[in-house]
PDB file of C-alpha atoms in Angstrom:
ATOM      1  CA  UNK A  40      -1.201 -26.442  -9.630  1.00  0.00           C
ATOM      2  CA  UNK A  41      -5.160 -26.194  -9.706  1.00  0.00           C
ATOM      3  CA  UNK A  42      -5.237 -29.919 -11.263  1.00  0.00           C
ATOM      4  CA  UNK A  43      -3.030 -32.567  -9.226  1.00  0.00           C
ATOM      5  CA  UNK A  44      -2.379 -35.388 -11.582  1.00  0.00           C
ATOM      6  CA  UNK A  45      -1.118 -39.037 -10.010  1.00  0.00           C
ATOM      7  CA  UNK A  46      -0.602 -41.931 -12.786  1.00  0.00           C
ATOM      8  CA  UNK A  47      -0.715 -45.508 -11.516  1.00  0.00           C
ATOM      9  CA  UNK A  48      -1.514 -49.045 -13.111  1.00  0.00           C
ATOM     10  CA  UNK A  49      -3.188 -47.374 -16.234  1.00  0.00           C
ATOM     11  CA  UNK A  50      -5.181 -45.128 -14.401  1.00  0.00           C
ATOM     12  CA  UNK A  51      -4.343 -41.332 -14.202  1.00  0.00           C
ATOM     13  CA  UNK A  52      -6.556 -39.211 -11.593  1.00  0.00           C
ATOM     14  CA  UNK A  53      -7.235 -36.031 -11.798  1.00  0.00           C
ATOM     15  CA  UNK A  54      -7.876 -34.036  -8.316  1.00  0.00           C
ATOM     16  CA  UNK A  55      -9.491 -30.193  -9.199  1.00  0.00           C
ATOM     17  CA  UNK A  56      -7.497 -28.819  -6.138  1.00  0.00           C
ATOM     18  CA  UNK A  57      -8.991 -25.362  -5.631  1.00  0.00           C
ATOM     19  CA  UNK A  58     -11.087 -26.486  -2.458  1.00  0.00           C
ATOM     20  CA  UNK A  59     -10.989 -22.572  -1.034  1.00  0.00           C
ATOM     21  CA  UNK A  60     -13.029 -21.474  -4.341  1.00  0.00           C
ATOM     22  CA  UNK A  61     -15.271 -24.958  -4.500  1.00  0.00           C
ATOM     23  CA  UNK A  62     -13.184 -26.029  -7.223  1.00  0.00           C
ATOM     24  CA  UNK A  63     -15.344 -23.339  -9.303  1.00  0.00           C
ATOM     25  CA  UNK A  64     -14.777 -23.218 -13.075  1.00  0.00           C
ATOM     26  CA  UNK A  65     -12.075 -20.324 -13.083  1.00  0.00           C
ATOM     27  CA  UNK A  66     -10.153 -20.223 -16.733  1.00  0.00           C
ATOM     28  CA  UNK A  67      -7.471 -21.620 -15.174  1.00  0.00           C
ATOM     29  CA  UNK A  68      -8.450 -24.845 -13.828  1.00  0.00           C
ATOM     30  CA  UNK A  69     -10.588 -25.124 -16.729  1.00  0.00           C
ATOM     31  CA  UNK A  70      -7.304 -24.792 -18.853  1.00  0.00           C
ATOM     32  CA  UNK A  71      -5.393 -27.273 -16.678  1.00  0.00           C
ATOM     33  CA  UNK A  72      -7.804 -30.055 -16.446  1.00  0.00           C
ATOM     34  CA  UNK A  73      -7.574 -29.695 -20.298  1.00  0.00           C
ATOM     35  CA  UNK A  74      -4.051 -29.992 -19.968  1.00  0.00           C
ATOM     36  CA  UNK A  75      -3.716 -32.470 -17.473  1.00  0.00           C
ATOM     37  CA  UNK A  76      -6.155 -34.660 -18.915  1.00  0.00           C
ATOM     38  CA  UNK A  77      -3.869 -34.413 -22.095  1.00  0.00           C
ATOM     39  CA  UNK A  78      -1.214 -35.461 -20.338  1.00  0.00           C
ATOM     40  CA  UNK A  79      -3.051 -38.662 -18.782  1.00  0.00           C
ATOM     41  CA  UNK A  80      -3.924 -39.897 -22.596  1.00  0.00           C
ATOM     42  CA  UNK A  81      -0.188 -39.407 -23.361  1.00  0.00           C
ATOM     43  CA  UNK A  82       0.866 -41.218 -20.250  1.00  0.00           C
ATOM     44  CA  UNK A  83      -1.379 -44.131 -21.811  1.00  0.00           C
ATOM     45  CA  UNK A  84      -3.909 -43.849 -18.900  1.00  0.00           C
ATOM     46  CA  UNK A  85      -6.991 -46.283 -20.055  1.00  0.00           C
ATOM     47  CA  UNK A  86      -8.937 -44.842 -17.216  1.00  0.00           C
ATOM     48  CA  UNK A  87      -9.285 -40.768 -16.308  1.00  0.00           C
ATOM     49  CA  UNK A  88     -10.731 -40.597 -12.977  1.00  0.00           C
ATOM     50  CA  UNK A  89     -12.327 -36.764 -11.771  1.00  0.00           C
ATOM     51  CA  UNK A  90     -12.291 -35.437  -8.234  1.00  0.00           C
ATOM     52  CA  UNK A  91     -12.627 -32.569  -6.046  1.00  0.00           C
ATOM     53  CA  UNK A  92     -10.686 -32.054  -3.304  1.00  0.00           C
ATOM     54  CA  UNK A  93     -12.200 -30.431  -0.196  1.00  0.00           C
ATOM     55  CA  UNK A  94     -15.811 -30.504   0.346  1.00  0.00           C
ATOM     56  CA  UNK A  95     -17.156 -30.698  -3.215  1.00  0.00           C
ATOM     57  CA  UNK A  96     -16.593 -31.739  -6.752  1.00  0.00           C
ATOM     58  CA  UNK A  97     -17.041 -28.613  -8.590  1.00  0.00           C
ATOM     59  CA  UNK A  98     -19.660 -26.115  -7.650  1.00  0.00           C
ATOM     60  CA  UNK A  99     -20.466 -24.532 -11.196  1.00  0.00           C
ATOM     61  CA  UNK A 100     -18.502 -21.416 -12.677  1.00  0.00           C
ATOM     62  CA  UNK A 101     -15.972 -19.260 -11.220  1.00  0.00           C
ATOM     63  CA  UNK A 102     -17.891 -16.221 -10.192  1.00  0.00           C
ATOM     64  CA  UNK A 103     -15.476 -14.711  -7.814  1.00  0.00           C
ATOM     65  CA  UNK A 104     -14.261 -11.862 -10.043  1.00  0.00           C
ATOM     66  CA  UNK A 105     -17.742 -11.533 -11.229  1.00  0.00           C
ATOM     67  CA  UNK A 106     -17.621  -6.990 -10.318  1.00  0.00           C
ATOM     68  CA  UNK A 107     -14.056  -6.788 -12.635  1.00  0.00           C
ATOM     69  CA  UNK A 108     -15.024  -9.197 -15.442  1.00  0.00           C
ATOM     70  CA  UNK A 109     -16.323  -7.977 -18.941  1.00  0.00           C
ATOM     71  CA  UNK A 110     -19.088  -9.875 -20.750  1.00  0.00           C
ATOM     72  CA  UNK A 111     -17.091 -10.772 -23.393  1.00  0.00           C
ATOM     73  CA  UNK A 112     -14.736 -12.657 -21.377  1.00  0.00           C
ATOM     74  CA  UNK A 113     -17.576 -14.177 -19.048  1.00  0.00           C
ATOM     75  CA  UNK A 114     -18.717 -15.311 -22.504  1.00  0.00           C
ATOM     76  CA  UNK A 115     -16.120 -16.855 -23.457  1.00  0.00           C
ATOM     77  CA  UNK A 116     -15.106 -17.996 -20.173  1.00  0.00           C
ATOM     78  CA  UNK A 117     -18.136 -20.393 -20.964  1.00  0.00           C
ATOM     79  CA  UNK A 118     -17.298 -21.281 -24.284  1.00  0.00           C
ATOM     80  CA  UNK A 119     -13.979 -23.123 -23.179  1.00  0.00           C
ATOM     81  CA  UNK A 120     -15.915 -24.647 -20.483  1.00  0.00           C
ATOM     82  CA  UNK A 121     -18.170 -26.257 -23.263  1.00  0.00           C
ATOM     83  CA  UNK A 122     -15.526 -27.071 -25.406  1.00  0.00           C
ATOM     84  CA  UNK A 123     -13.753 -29.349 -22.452  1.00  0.00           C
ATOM     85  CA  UNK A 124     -17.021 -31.007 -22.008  1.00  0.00           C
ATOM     86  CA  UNK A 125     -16.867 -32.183 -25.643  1.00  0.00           C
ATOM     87  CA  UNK A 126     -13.327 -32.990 -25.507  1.00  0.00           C
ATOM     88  CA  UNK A 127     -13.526 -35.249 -22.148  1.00  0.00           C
ATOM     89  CA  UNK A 128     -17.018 -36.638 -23.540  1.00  0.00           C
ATOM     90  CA  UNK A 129     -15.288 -38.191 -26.801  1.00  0.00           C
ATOM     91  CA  UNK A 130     -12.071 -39.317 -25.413  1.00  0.00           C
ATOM     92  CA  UNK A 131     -10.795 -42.317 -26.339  1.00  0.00           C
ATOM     93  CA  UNK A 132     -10.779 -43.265 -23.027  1.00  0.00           C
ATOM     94  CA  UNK A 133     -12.909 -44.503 -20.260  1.00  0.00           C
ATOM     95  CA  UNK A 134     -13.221 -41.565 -17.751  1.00  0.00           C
ATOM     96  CA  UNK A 135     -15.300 -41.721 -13.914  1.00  0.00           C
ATOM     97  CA  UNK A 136     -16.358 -38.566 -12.160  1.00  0.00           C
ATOM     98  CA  UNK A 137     -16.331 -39.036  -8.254  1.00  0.00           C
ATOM     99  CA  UNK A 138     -19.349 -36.681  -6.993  1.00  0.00           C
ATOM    100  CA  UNK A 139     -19.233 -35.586  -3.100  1.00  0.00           C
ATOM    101  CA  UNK A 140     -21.038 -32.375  -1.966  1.00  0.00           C
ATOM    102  CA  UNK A 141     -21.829 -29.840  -4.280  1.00  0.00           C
ATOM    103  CA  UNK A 142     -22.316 -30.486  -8.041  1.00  0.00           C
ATOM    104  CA  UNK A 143     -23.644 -27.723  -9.800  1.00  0.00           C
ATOM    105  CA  UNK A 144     -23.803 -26.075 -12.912  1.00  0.00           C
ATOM    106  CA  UNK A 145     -20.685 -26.039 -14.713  1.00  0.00           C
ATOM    107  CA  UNK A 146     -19.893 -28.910 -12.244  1.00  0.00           C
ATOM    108  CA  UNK A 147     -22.476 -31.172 -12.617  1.00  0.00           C
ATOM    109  CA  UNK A 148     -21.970 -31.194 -16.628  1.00  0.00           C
ATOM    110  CA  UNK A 149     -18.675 -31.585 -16.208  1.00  0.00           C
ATOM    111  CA  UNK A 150     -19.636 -34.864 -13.600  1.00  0.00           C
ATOM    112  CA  UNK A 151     -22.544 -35.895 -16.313  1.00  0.00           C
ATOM    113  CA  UNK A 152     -19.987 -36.396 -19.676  1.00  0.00           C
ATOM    114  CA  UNK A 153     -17.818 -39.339 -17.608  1.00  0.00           C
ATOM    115  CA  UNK A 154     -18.611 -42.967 -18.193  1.00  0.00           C
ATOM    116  CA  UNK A 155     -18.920 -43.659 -14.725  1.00  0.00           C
ATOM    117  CA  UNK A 156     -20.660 -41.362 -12.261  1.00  0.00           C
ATOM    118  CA  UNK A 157     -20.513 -42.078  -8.625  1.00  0.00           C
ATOM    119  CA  UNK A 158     -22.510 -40.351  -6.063  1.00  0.00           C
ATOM    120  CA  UNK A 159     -21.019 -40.084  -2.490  1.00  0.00           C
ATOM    121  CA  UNK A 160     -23.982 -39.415   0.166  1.00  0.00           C
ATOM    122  CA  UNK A 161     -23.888 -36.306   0.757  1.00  0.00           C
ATOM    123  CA  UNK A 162     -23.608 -35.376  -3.012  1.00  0.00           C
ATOM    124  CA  UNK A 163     -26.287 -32.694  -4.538  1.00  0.00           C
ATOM    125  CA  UNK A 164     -26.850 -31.874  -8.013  1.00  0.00           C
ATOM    126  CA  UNK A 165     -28.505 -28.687  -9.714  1.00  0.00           C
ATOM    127  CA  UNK A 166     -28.582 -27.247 -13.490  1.00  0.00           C
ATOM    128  CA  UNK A 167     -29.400 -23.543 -12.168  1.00  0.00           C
ATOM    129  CA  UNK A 168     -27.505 -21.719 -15.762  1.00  0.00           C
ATOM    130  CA  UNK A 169     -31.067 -21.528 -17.208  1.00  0.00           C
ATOM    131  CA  UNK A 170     -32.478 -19.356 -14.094  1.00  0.00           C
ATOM    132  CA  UNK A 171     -29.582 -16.763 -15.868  1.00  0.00           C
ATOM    133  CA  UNK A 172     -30.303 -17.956 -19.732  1.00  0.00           C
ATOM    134  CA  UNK A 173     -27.679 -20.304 -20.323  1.00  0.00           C
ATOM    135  CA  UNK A 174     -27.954 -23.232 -22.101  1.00  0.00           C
ATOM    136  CA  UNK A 175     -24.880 -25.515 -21.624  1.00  0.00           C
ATOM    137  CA  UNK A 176     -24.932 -29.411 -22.343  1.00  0.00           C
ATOM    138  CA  UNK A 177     -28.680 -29.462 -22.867  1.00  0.00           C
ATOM    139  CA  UNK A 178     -28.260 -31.715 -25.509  1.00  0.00           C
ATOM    140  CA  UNK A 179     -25.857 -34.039 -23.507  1.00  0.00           C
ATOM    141  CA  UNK A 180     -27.992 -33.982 -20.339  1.00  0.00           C
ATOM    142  CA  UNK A 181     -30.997 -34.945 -22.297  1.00  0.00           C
ATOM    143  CA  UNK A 182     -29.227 -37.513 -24.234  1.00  0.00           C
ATOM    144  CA  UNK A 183     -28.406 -39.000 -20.806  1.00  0.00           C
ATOM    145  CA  UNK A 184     -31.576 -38.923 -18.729  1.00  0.00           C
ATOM    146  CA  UNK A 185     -34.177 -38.480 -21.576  1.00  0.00           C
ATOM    147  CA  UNK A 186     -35.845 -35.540 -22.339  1.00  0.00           C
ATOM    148  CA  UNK A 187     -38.598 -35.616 -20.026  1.00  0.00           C
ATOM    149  CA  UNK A 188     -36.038 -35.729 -17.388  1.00  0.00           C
ATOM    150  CA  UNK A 189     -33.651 -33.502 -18.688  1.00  0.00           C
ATOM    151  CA  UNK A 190     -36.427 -30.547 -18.970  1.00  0.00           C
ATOM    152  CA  UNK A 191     -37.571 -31.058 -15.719  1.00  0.00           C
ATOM    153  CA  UNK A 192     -34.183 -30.860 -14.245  1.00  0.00           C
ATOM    154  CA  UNK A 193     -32.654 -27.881 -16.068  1.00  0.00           C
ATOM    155  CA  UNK A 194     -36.894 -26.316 -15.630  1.00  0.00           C
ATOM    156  CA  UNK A 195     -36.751 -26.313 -12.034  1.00  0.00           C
ATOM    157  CA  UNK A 196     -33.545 -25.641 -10.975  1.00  0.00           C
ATOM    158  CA  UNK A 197     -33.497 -27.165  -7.592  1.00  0.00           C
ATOM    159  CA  UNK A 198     -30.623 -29.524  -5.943  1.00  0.00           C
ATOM    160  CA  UNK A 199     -31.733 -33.129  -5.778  1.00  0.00           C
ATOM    161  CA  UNK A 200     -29.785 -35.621  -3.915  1.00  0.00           C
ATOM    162  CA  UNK A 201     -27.363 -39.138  -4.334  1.00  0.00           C
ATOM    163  CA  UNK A 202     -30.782 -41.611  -4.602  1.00  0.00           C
ATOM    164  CA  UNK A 203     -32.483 -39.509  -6.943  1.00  0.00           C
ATOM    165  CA  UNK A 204     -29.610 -39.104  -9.453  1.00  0.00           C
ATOM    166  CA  UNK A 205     -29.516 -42.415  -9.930  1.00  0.00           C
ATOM    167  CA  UNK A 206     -32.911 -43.260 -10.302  1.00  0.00           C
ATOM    168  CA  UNK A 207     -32.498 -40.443 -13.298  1.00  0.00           C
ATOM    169  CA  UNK A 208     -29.654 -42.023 -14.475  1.00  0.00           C
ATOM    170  CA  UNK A 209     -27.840 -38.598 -13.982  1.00  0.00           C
ATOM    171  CA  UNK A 210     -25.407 -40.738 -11.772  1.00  0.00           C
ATOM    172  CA  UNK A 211     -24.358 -44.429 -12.038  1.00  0.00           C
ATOM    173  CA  UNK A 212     -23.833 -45.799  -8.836  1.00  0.00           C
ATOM    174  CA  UNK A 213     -24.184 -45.036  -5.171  1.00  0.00           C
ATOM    175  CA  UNK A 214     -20.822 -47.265  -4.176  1.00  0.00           C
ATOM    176  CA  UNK A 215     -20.419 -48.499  -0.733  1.00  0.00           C
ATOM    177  CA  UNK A 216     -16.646 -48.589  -2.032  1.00  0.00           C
ATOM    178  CA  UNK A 217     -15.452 -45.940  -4.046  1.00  0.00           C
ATOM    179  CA  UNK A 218     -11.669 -47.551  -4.002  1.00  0.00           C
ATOM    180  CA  UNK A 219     -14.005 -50.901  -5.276  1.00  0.00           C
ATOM    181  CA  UNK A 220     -16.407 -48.862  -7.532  1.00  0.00           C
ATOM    182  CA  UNK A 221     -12.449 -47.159  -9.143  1.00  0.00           C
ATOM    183  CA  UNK A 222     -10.735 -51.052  -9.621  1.00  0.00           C
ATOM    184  CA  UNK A 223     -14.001 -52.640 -11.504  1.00  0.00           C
ATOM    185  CA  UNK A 224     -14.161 -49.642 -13.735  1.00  0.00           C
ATOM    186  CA  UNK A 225     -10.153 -50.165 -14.062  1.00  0.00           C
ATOM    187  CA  UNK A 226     -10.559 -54.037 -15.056  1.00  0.00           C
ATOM    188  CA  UNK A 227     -13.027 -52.707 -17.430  1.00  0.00           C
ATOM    189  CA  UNK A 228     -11.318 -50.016 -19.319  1.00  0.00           C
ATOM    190  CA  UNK A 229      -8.440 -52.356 -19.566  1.00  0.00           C
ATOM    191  CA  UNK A 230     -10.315 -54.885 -22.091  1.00  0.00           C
ATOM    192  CA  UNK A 231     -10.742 -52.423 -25.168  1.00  0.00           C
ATOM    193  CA  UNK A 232      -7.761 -50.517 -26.727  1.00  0.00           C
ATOM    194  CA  UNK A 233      -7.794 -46.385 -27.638  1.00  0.00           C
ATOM    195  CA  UNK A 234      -9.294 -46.596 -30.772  1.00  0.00           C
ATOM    196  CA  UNK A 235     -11.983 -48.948 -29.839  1.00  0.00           C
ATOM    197  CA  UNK A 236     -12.973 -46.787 -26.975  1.00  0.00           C
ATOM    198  CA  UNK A 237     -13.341 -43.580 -29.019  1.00  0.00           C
ATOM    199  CA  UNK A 238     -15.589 -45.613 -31.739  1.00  0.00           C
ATOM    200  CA  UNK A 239     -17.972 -46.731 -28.995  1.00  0.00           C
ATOM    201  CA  UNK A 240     -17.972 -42.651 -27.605  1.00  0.00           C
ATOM    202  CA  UNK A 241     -18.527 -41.439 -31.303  1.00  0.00           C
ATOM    203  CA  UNK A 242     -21.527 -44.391 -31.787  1.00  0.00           C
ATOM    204  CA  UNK A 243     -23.138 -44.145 -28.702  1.00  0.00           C
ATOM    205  CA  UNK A 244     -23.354 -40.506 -28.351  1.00  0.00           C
ATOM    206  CA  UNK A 245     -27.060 -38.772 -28.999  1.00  0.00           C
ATOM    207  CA  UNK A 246     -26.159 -35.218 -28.311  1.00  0.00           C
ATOM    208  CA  UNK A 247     -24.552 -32.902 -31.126  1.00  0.00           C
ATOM    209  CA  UNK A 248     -22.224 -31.248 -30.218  1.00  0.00           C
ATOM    210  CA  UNK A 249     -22.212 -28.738 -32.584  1.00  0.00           C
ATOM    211  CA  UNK A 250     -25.389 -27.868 -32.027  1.00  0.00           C
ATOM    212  CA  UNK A 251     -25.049 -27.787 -28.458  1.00  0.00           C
ATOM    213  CA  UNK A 252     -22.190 -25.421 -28.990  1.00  0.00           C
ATOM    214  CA  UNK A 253     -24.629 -23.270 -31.364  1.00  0.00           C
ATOM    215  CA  UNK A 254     -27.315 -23.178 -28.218  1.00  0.00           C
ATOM    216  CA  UNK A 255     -24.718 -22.174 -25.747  1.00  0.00           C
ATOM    217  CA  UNK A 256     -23.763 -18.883 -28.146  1.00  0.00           C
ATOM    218  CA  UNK A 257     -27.115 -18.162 -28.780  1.00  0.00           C
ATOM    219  CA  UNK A 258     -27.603 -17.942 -25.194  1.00  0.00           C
ATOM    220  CA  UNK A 259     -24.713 -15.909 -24.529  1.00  0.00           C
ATOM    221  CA  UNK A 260     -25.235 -13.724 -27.060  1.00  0.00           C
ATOM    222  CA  UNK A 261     -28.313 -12.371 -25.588  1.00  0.00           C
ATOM    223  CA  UNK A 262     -27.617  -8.652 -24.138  1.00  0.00           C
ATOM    224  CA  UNK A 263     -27.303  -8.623 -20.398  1.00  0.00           C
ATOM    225  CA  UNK A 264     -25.487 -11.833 -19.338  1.00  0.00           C
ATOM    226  CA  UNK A 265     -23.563 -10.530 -17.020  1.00  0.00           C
ATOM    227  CA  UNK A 266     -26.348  -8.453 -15.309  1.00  0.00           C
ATOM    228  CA  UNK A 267     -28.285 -11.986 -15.362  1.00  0.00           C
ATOM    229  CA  UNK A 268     -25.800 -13.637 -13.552  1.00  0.00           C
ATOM    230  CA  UNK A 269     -25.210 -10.602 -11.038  1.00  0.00           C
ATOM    231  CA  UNK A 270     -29.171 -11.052 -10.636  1.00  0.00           C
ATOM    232  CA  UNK A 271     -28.676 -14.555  -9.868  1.00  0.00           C
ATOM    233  CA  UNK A 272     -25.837 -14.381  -7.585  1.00  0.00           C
ATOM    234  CA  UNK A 273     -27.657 -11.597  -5.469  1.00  0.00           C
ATOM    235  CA  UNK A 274     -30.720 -14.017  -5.274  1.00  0.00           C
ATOM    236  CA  UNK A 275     -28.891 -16.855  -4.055  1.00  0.00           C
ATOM    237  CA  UNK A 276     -26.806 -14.769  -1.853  1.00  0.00           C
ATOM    238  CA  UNK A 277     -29.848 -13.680  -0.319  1.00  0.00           C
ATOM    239  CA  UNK A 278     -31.084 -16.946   0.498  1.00  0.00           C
ATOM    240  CA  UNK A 279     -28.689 -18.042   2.627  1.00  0.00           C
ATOM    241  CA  UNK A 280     -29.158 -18.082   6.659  1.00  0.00           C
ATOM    242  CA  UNK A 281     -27.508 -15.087   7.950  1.00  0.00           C
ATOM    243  CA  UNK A 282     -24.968 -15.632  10.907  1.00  0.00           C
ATOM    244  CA  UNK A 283     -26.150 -14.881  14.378  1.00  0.00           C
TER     245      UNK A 283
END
C-alpha cells in the first residue's frame, strides 16, 4: 500500500510509504491518503498524524511519468491534490504533519493544512509551483503566515530551513521529542469531541476554498502547463552537481 495506516489510543498515523519516489504526489497515494485518512475518522481517531517514510515527507508532485502524461490528466492530477488539501484542512479532527527532509510543493501544502506542524532539523521547505504558473493553496498559505509572508515565499521560490519556518509560522514547533511533541497534541485532541473540532476548523479558517479552487483552474487552464513544468524540471535538473 502507498499509505501504511497504524490505529492506537485514538490516534491513527498515516506513513506516505513511497520513499523510492520521495513520497511524490502520484494519483495513487494521493487517492489512498484520502482513503486512509477516511478510514482513521471511521476508526474514531481524534488525532491524524502525517509522515514520510524514507528521507522526506513529500517532495511536491509526482513527475516521474511526466514524457507519457497528457495535460489534461496533469491537470487534473492537481485538482485532486487540492481537493485533499481542503478535505484534511476541515476535518473534524485534529491532524499533525511530521516534516523531515524535503517539503516541497505539493508537499509542503499538504504539511501547511495540519494543526500541528513539526519541523525535524534537517527539514526544508519551498513553494516552487509558481516558477511553472500554478497557484495551489495560496489562499491557505497566506491565511497562515500573512500575506506579506506568504508572497514572499511563493515570490521567491527558494528552500528555507526548520528555524525559519517557524519564525513564519509555516511550522509550529522545532520538538526535541517528536514521540513528546505526538502525546501533548494527543492529550489535546482528546478534550473536544468531532463536531466541536470541525466548528473550530470552519470558524477559524481565513482562506476560501472555493476560491482557492477557482485560482488553481485558472492557472491550469493556461495553455502550456505541461511544457512549463517540463521547463522547470529541465532547470532544476540542470542544477544539480554532476557525479564525478
Amino acid at each position: 500500500m502507498p499509505v501504511e495506516l497504524t490505529l492506537r489510543d485514538g490516534v491513527g498515523t498515516l506513513v506516505l510509504a513511497r520513499p523510492e519516489r520521495g513520497n511524490a504526489l502520484g494519483p495513487e497515494l494521493v487517492e489512498a491518503i484520502g482513503g486512509r485518512f477516511d478510514e482513521a475518522l471511521a476508526a474514531g481517531a481524534r488525532l491524524v498524524v502525517l509522515r514520510g517514510a524514507g528521507r522526506h515527507f513529500c517532495t511536491g508532485l509526482d513527475l516521474s511519468d511526466l514524457e507519457t502524461v497528457s495535460e489534461g490528466d496533469l491537470a487534473l492530477r492537481v485538482i485532486r491534490i487540492e481537493l485533499l488539501l481542503q478535505k484534511i484542512h476541515a476535518s473534524p479532527v485534529t491532524t499533525l504533519a511530521i516534516g523531515q527532509g524535503r517539503i516541497f510543493g505539493a508537499g509542503a501544502d499538504l504539511f501547511a493544512v495540519c494543526d500541528h506542524r513539526l519541523a525535524l532539523p534537517d527539514a526544508r521547505f519551498a513553494f516552487p509551483g509558481p516558477a511553472f504558473g500554478l497557484a495551489l493553496g495560496t489562499g491557505r498559505l497566506a491565511g497562515l503566515v500573512g500575506e506579506g509572508r506568504a508572497r514572499a515565499l511563493l515570490l521567491a521560490g527558494e528552500a528555507i530551513g526548520p528555524e525559519e519556518a517557524l519564525a513564519l509560522g509555516l511550522a509550529t514547533a522545532m520538538p526535541a521529542s517528536v514521540e513528546d511533541a505526538v502525546a501533548a497534541a494527543q492529550r489535546d485532541a482528546a478534550r473536544l469531541d468531532a463536531a466541536t473540532v470541525a466548528t473550530l476548523h470552519r470558524r477559524t479558517r481565513r482562506a476560501d476554498d472555493a476560491a482557492d479552487l477557482a485560482a488553481l483552474v485558472h492557472s491550469l487552464a493556461r495553455p502550456g502547463l505541461k511544457v512549463r513544468v517540463q521547463a522547470y524540471r529541465a532547470g532544476v535538473l540542470a542544477k544539480r552537481p554532476r557525479p564525478d
